mmCIF file of C-alpha atoms and ligand atoms in Angstrom:
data_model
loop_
_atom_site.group_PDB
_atom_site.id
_atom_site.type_symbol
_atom_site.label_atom_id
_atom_site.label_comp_id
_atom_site.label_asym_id
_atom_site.label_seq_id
_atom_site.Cartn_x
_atom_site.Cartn_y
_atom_site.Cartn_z
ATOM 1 C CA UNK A 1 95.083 85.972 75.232
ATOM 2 C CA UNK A 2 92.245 87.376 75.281
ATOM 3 C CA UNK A 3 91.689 90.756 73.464
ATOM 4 C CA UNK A 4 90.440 93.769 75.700
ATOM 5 C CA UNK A 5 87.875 96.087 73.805
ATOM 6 C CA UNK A 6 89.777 99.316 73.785
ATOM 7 C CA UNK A 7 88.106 102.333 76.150
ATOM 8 C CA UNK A 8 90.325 105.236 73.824
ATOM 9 C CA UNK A 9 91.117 104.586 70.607
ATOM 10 C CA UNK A 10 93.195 107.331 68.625
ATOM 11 C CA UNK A 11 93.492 107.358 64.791
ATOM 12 C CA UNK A 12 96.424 109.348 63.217
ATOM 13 C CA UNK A 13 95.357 111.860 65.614
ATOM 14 C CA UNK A 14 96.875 115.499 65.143
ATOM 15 C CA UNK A 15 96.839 118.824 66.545
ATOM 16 C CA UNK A 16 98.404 121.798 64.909
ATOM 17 C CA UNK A 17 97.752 125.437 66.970
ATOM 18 C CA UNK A 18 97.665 128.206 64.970
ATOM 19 C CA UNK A 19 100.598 129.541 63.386
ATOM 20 C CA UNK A 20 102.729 126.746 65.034
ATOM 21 C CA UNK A 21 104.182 123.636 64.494
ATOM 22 C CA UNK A 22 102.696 120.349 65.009
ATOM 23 C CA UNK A 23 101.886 120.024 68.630
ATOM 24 C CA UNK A 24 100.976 116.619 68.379
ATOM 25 C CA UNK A 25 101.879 114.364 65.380
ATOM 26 C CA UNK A 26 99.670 111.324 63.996
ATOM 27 C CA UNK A 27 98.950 108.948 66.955
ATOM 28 C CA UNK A 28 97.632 105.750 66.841
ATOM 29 C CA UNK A 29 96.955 104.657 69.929
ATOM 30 C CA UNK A 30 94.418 102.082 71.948
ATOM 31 C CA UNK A 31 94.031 102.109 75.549
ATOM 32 C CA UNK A 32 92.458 98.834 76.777
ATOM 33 C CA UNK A 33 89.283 99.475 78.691
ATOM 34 C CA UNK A 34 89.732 99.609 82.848
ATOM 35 C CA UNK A 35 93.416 99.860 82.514
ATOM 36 C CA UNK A 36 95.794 102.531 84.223
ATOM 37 C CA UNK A 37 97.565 104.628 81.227
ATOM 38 C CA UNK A 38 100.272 107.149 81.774
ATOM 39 C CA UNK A 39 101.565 109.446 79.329
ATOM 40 C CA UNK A 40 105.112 110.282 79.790
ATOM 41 C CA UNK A 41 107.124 112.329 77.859
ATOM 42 C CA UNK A 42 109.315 115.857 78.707
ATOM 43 C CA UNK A 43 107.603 119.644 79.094
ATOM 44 C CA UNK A 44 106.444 120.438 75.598
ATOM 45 C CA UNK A 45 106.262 117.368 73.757
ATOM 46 C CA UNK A 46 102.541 117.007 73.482
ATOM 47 C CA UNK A 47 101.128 115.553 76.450
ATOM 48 C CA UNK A 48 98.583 117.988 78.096
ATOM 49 C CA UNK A 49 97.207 118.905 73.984
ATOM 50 C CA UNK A 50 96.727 114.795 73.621
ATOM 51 C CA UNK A 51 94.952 114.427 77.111
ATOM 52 C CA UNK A 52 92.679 117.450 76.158
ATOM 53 C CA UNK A 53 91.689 116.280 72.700
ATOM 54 C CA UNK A 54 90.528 113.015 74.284
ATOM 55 C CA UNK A 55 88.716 114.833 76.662
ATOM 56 C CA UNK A 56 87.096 117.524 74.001
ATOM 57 C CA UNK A 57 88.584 120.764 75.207
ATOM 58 C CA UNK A 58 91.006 120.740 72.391
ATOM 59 C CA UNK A 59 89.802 120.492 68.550
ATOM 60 C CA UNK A 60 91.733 117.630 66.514
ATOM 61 C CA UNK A 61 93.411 118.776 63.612
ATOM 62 C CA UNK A 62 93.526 115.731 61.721
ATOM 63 C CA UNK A 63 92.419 112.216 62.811
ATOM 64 C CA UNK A 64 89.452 110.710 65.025
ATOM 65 C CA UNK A 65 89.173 109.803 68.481
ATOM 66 C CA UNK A 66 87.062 106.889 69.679
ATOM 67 C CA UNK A 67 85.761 105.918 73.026
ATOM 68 C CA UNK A 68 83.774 102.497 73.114
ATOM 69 C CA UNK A 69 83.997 102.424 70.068
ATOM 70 C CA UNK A 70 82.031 105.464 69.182
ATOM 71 C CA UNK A 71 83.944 108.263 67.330
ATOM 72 C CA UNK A 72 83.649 111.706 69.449
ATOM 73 C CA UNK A 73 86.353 113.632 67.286
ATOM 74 C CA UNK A 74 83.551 116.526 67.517
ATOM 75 C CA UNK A 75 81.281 115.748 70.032
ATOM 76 C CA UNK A 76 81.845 118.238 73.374
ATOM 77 C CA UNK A 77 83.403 117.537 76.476
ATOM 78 C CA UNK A 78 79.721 116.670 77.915
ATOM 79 C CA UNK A 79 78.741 114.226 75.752
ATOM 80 C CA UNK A 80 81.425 111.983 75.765
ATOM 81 C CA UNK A 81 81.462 110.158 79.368
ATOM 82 C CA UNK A 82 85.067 111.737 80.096
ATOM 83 C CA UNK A 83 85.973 113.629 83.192
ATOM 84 C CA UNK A 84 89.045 115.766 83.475
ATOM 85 C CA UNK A 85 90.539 116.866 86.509
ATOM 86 C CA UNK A 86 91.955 119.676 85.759
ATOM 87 C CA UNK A 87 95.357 120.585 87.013
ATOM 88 C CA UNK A 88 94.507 123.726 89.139
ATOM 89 C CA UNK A 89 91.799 121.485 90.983
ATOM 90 C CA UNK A 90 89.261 124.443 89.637
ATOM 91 C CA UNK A 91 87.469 124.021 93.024
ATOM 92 C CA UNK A 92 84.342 126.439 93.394
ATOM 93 C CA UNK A 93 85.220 128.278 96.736
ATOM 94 C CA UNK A 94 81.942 129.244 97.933
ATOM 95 C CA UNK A 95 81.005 125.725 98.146
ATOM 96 C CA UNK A 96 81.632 122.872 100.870
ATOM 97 C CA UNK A 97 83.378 119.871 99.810
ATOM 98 C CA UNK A 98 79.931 118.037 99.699
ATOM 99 C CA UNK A 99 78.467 120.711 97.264
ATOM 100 C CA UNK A 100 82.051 120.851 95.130
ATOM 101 C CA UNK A 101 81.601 116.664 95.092
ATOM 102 C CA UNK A 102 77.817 116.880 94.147
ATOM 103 C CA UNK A 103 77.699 119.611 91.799
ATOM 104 C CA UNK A 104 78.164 117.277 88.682
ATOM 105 C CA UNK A 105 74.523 115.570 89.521
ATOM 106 C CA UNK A 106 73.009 119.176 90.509
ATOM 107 C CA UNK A 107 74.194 120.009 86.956
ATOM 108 C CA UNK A 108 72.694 116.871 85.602
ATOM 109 C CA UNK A 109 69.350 117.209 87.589
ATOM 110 C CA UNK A 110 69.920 114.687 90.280
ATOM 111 C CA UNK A 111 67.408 115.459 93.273
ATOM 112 C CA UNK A 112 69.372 116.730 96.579
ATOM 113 C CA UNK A 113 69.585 113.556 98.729
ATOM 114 C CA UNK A 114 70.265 111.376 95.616
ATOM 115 C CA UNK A 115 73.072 113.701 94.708
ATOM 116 C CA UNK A 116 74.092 114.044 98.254
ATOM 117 C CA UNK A 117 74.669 110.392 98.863
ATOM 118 C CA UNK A 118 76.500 109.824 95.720
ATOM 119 C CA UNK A 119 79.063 112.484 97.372
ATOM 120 C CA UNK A 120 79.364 111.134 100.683
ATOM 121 C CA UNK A 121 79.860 108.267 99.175
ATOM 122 C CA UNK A 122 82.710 109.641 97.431
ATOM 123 C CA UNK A 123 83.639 111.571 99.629
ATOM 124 C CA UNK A 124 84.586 107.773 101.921
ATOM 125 C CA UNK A 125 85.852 106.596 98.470
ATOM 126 C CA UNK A 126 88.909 109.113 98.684
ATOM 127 C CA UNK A 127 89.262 109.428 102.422
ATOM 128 C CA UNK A 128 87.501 113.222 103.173
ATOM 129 C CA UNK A 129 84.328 112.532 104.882
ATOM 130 C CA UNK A 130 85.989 114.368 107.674
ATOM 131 C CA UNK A 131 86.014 117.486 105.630
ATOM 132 C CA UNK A 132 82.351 116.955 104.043
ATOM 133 C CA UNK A 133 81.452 120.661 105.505
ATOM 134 C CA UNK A 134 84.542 122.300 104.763
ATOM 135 C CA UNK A 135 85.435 125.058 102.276
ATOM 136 C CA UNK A 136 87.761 124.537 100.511
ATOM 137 C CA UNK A 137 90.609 127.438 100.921
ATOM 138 C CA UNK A 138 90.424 125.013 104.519
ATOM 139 C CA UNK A 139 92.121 122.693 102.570
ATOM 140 C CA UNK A 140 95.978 121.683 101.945
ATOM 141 C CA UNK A 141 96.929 121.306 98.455
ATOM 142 C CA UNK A 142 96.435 117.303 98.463
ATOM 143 C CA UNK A 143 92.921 117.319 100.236
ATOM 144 C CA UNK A 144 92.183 119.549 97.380
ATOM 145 C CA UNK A 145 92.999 117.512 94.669
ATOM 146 C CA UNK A 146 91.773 114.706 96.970
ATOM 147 C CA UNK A 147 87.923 116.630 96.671
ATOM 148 C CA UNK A 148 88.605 117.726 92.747
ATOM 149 C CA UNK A 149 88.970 113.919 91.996
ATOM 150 C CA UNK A 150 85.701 112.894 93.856
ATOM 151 C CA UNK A 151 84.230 115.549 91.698
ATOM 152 C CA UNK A 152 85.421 114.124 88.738
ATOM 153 C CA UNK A 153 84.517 111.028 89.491
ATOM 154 C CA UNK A 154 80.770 111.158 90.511
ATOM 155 C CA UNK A 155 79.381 111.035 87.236
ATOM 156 C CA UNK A 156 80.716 107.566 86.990
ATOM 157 C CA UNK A 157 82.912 108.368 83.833
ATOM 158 C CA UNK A 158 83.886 105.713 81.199
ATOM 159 C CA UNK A 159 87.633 107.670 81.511
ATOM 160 C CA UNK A 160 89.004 109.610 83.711
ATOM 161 C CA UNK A 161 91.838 112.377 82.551
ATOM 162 C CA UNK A 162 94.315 113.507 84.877
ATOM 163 C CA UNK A 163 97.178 116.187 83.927
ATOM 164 C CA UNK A 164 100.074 116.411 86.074
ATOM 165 C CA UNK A 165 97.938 115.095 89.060
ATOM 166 C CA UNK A 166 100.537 114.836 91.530
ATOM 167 C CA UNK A 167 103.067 117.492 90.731
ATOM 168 C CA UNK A 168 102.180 120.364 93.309
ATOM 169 C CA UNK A 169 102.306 117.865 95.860
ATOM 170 C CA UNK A 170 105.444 117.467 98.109
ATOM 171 C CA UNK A 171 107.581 114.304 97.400
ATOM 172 C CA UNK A 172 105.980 112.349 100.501
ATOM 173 C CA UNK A 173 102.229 113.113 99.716
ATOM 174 C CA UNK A 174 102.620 112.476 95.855
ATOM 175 C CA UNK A 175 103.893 108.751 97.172
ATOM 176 C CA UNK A 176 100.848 108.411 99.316
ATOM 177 C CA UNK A 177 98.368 110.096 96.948
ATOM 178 C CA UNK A 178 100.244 108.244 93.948
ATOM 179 C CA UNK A 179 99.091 104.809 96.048
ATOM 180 C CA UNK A 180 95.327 106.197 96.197
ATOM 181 C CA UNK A 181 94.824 107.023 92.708
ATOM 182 C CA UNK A 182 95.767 103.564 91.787
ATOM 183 C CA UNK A 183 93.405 101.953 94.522
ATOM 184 C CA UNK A 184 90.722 104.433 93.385
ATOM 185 C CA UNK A 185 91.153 103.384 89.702
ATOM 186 C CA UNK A 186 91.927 99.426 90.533
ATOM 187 C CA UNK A 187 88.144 99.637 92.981
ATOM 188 C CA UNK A 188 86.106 101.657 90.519
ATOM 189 C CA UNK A 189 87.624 99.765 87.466
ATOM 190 C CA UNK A 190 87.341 102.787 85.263
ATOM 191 C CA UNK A 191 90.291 103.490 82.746
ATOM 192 C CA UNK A 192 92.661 106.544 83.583
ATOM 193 C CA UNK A 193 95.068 108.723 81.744
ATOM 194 C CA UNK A 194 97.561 110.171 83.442
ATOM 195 C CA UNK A 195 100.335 112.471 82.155
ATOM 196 C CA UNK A 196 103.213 113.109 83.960
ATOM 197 C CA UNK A 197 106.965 114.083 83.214
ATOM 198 C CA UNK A 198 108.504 111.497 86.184
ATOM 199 C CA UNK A 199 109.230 107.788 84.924
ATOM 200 C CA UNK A 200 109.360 107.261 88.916
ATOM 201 C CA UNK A 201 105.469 107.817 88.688
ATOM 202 C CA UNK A 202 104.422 106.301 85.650
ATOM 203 C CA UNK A 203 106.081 103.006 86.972
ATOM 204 C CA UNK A 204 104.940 102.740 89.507
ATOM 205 C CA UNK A 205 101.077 103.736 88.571
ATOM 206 C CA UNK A 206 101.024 102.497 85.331
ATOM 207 C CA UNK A 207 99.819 98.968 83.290
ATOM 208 C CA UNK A 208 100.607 100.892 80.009
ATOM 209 C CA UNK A 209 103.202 104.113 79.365
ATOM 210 C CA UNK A 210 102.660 106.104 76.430
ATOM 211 C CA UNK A 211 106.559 107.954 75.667
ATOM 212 C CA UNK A 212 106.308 110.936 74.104
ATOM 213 C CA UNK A 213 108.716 112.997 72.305
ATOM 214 C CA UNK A 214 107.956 116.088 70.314
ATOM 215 C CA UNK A 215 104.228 115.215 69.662
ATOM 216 C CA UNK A 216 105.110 112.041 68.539
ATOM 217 C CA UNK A 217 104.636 108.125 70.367
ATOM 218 C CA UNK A 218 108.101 106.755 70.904
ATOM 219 C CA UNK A 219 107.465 103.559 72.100
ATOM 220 C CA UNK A 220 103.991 101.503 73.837
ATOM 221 C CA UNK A 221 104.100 99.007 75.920
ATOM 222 C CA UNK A 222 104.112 97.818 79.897
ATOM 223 C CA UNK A 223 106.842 99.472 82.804
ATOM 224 C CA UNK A 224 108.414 96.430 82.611
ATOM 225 C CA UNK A 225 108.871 96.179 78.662
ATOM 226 C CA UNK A 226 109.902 99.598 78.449
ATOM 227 C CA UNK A 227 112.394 99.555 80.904
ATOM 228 C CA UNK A 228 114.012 95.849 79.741
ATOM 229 C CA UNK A 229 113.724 97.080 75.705
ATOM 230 C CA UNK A 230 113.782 101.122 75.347
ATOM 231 C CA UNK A 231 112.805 100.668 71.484
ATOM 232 C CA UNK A 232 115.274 103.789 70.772
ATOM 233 C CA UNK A 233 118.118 105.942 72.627
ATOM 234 C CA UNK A 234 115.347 108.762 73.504
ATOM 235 C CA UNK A 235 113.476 106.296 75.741
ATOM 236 C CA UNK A 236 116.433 104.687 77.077
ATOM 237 C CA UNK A 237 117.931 108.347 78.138
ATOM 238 C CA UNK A 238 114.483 109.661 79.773
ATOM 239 C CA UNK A 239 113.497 106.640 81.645
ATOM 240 C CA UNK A 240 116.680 106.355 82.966
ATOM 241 C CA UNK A 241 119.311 103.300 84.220
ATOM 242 C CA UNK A 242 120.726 102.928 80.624
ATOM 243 C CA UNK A 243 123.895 102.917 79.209
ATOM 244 C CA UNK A 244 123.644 104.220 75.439
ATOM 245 C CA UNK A 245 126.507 103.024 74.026
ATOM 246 C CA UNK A 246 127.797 103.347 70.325
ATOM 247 C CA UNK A 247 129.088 99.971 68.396
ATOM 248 C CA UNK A 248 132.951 99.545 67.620
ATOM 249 C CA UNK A 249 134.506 97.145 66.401
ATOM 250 C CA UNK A 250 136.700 96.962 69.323
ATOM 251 C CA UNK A 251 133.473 96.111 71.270
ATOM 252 C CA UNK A 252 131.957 93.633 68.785
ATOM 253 C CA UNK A 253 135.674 91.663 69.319
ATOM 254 C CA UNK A 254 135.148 91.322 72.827
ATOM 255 C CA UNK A 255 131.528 90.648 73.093
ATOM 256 C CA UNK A 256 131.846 87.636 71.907
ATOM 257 C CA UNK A 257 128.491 85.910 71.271
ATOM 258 C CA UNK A 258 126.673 88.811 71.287
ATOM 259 C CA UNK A 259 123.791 90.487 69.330
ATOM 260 C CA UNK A 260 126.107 93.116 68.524
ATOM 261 C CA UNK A 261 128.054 90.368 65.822
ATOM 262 C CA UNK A 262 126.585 91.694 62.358
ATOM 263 C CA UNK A 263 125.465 94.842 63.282
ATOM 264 C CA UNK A 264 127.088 98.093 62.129
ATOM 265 C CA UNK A 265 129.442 99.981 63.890
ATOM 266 C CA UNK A 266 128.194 102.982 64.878
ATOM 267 C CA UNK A 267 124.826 101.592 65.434
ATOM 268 C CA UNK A 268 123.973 101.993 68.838
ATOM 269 C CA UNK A 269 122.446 99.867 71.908
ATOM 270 C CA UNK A 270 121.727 99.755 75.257
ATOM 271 C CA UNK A 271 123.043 98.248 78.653
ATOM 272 C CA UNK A 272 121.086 98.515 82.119
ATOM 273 C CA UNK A 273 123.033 99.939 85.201
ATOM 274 C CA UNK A 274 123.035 97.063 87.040
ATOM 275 C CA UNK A 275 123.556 94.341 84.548
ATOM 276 C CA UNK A 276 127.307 95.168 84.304
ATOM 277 C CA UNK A 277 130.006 94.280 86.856
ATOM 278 C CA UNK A 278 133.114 95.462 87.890
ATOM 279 C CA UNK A 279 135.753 92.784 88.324
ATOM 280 C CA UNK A 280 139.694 92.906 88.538
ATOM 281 C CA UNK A 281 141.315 91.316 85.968
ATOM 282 C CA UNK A 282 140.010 91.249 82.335
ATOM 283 C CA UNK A 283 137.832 87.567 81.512
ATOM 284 C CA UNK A 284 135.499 86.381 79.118
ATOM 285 C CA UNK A 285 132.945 89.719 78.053
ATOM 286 C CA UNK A 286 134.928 92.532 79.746
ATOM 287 C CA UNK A 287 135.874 95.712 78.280
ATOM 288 C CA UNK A 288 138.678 97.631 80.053
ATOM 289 C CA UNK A 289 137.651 101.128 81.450
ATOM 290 C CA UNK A 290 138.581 103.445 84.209
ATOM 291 C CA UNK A 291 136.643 105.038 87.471
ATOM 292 C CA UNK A 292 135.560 108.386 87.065
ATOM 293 C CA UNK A 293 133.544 108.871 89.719
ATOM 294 C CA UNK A 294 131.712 107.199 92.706
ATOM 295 C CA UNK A 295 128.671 108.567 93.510
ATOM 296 C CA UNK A 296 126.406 107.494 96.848
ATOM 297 C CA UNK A 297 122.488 106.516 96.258
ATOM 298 C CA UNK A 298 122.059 104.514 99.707
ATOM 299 C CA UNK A 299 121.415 100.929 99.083
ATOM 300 C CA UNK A 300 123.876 101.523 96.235
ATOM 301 C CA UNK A 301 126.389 103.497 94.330
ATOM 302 C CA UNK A 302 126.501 104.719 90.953
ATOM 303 C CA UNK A 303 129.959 104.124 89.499
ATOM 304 C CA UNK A 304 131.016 106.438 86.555
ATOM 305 C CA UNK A 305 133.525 104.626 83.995
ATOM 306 C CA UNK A 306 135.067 105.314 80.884
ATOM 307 C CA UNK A 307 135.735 103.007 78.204
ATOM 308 C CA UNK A 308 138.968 102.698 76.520
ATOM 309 C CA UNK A 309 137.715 104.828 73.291
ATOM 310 C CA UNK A 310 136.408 107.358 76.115
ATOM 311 C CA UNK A 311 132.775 106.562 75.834
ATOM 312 C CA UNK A 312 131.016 106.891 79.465
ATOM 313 C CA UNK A 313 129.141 103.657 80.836
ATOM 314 C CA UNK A 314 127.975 103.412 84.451
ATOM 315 C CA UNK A 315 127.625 100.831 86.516
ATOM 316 C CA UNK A 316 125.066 100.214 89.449
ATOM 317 C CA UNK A 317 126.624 98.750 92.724
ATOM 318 C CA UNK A 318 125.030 97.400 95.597
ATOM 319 C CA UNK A 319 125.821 98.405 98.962
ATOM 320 C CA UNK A 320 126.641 95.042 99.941
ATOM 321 C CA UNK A 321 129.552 94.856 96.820
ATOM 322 C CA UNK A 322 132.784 94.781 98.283
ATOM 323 C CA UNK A 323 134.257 95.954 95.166
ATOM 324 C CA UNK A 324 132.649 99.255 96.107
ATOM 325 C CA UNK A 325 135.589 100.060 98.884
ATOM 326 C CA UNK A 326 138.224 99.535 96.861
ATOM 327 C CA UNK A 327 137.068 102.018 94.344
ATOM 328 C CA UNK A 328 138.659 105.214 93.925
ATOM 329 C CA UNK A 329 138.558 107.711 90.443
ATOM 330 C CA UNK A 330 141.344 106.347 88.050
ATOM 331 C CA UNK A 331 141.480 102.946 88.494
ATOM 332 C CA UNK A 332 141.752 101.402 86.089
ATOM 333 C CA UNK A 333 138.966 98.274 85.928
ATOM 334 C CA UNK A 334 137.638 95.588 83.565
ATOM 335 C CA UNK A 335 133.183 95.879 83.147
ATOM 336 C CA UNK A 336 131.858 92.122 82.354
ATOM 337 C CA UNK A 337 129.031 92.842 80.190
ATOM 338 C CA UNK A 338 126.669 89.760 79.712
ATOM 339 C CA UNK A 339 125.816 89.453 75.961
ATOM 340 C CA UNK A 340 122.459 88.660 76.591
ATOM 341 C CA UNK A 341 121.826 92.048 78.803
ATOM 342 C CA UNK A 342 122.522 94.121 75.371
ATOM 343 C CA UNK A 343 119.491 95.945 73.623
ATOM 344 C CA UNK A 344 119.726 96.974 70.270
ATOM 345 C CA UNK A 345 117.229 99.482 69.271
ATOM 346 C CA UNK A 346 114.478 98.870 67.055
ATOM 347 C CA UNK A 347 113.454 101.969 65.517
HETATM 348 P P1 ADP B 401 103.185 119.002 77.490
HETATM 349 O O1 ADP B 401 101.879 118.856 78.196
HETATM 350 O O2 ADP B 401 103.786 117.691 77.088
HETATM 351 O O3 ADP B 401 104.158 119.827 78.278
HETATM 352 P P2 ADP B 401 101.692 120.645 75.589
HETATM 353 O O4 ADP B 401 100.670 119.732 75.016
HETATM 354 O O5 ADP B 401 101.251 121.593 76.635
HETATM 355 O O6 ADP B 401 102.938 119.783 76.107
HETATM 356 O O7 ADP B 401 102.349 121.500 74.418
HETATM 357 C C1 ADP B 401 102.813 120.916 73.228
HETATM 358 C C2 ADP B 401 103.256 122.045 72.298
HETATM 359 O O8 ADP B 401 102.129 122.808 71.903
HETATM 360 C C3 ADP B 401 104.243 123.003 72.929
HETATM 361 O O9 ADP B 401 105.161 123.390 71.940
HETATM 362 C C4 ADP B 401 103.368 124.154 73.346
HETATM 363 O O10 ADP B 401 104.093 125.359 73.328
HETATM 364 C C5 ADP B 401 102.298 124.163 72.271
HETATM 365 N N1 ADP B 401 101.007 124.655 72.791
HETATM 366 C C6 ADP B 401 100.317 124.150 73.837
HETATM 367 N N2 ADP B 401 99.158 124.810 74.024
HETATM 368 C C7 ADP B 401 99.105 125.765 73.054
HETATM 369 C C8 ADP B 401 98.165 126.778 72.701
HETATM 370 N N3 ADP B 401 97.010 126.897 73.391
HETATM 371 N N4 ADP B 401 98.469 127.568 71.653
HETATM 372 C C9 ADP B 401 99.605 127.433 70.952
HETATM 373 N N5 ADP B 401 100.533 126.497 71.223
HETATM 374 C C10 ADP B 401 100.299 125.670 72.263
HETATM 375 MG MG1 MG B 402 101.304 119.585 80.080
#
């Protein structure tokens, strides 16, 4: 494999306001050059104070923060080839969309057409060259954020910072403007940092998710290896689709052959959803339990259970399960429970 020179590198990076706690406690973190980052992580635990110390609106505490390799902890936002967009869109209203897009290079000294171009240009790169003339109080929420972005982008930044970009948008446009900003990124190959609150978004968006809890990293890694291994029950709870369930010896009997034999009781793990079935009569793996509720997702069905020691554990359905009819809350059932599906936590 071949090693990717990190674009953001963070060294036991800290941030304590004043007169507060720890806002953000001693991350390490590197965030491989051209790649897609989200950070993820509940309201308060950090995010938006991380995202601005890379950027330079926030002073670190403790620690440094590289980009390229070059350590910025106190150069300013200016000098450090980052762009935020900030959350508001901080559009200048007096402005057309052109000038809004251009400004940057006006700022930096560009000559008119030059700087004009580079905004049309942009402009085309996020779909507005319709609105080129327009003001923007003209403009809906996402063709705001649409012109904001171009704005931030025009300087050609090494990173680009984006807080909460899609969370004043209604559910349909964040979908379609969710698909942009990773075409945007994937085209102009420059690295982005996203934070958001919805594991829905940073799936789908993301090559690597930063969680977050309480200003410090919980786990690293791709969608994918996050959602198969949650390294601990807060990741498993906030991404969602996990059973955290807590060892007995009961289970460890009937388990047999699983990762569970050895481990203490009381130490906890995780099962997906949909890697446990519901099936009549008790076999190889299953742990009796009863239906609690059924509840209806479309193209399937969450089904509520309770263990025998009254420990809850759902199970995804498909619609196509015929199982699913004969459901009803109190029946008693039997959950098989591949060994192989079980995560034990590592930290
Ligand atoms: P997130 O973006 O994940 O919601 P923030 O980074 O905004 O979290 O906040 C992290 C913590 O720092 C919170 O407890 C918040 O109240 C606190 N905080 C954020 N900004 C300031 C500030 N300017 N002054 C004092 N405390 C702050
Ligand atoms: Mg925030």
């Amino acid at each position: 494999m071949v090693a990717t020179k990190p674009a953001v590198e963070l060294i036991a990076v800290s941030k304590r306001y004043p007169n507060s706690q720890l806002a953000v406690s001693q991350i390490n973190l590197r965030i491989p050059k051209g790649s897609y980052c989200c950070l993820l992580g509940p309201s308060g635990c950090g995010k938006s104070t991380l995202l601005r110390m890379i950027a330079g609106h926030e002073s670190v505490t403790e620690g440094d923060v590289l980009l390229d390799n070059r350590n910025v902890t106190n150069h300013s936002p200016a000098e450090r080839g980052t762009a935020l967009m900030f959350q508001n869109y901080a559009l200048f209203p007096h402005m057309t969309c052109l000038d809004n897009v251009a400004y940057p290079l006006k700022v930096a000294g560009i000559n008119k057409s030059a700087r004009l171009e580079q905004a049309r240009e942009l402009l085309a790169k996020v779909n507005m060259t319709d609105y080129s003339n327009a003001y923007p109080e003209q403009l809906s929420g996402g063709q705001q954020q649409r012109i904001a972005l171009a704005r931030a982008l025009i300087r050609k930044p090494e990173v680009v910072l984006l807080d909460e970009p899609l969370s004043a948008l209604d559910p349909f446009l964040r979908i379609q403007m969710r698909k942009e900003l990773k075409r945007i990124q994937h085209e102009m190959g420059i690295t982005f940092i996203h934070v958001t609150h919805s594991q829905d978004e940073a799936f789908a968006l993301a090559d690597t998710i930063v969680v977050m809890s309480k200003g410090e990293l919980q786990q690293v890694g791709s969608p994918q290896a996050i959602f198969n291994k949650p390294a601990n029950p807060f990741v498993a709870n906030f991404i969602g689709g996990h059973n955290i369930i807590k060892n007995t010896p009961e289970l460890d009997n009937t388990l047999t052959n699983s990762s569970l034999t050895g481990i203490a009781a009381e130490t906890a793990f995780s099962v997906r959803f949909d890697r446990i079935d519901i099936v009549e009569e008790p076999e190889n793996n299953t742990l009796p339990a009863a239906v609690m509720d059924v509840e209806f997702q479309g193209n399937h069905s969450l089904v509520h259970c309770q263990l025998a020691d009254s420990q809850p554990i759902t199970v995804l359905c498909r619609d196509n399960e015929t199982s699913l009819t004969t459901l009803y809350p109190g029946k008693p059932v039997h959950l098989h429970v591949n060994p192989t599906a079980l995560n034990l936590f590592t930290h």
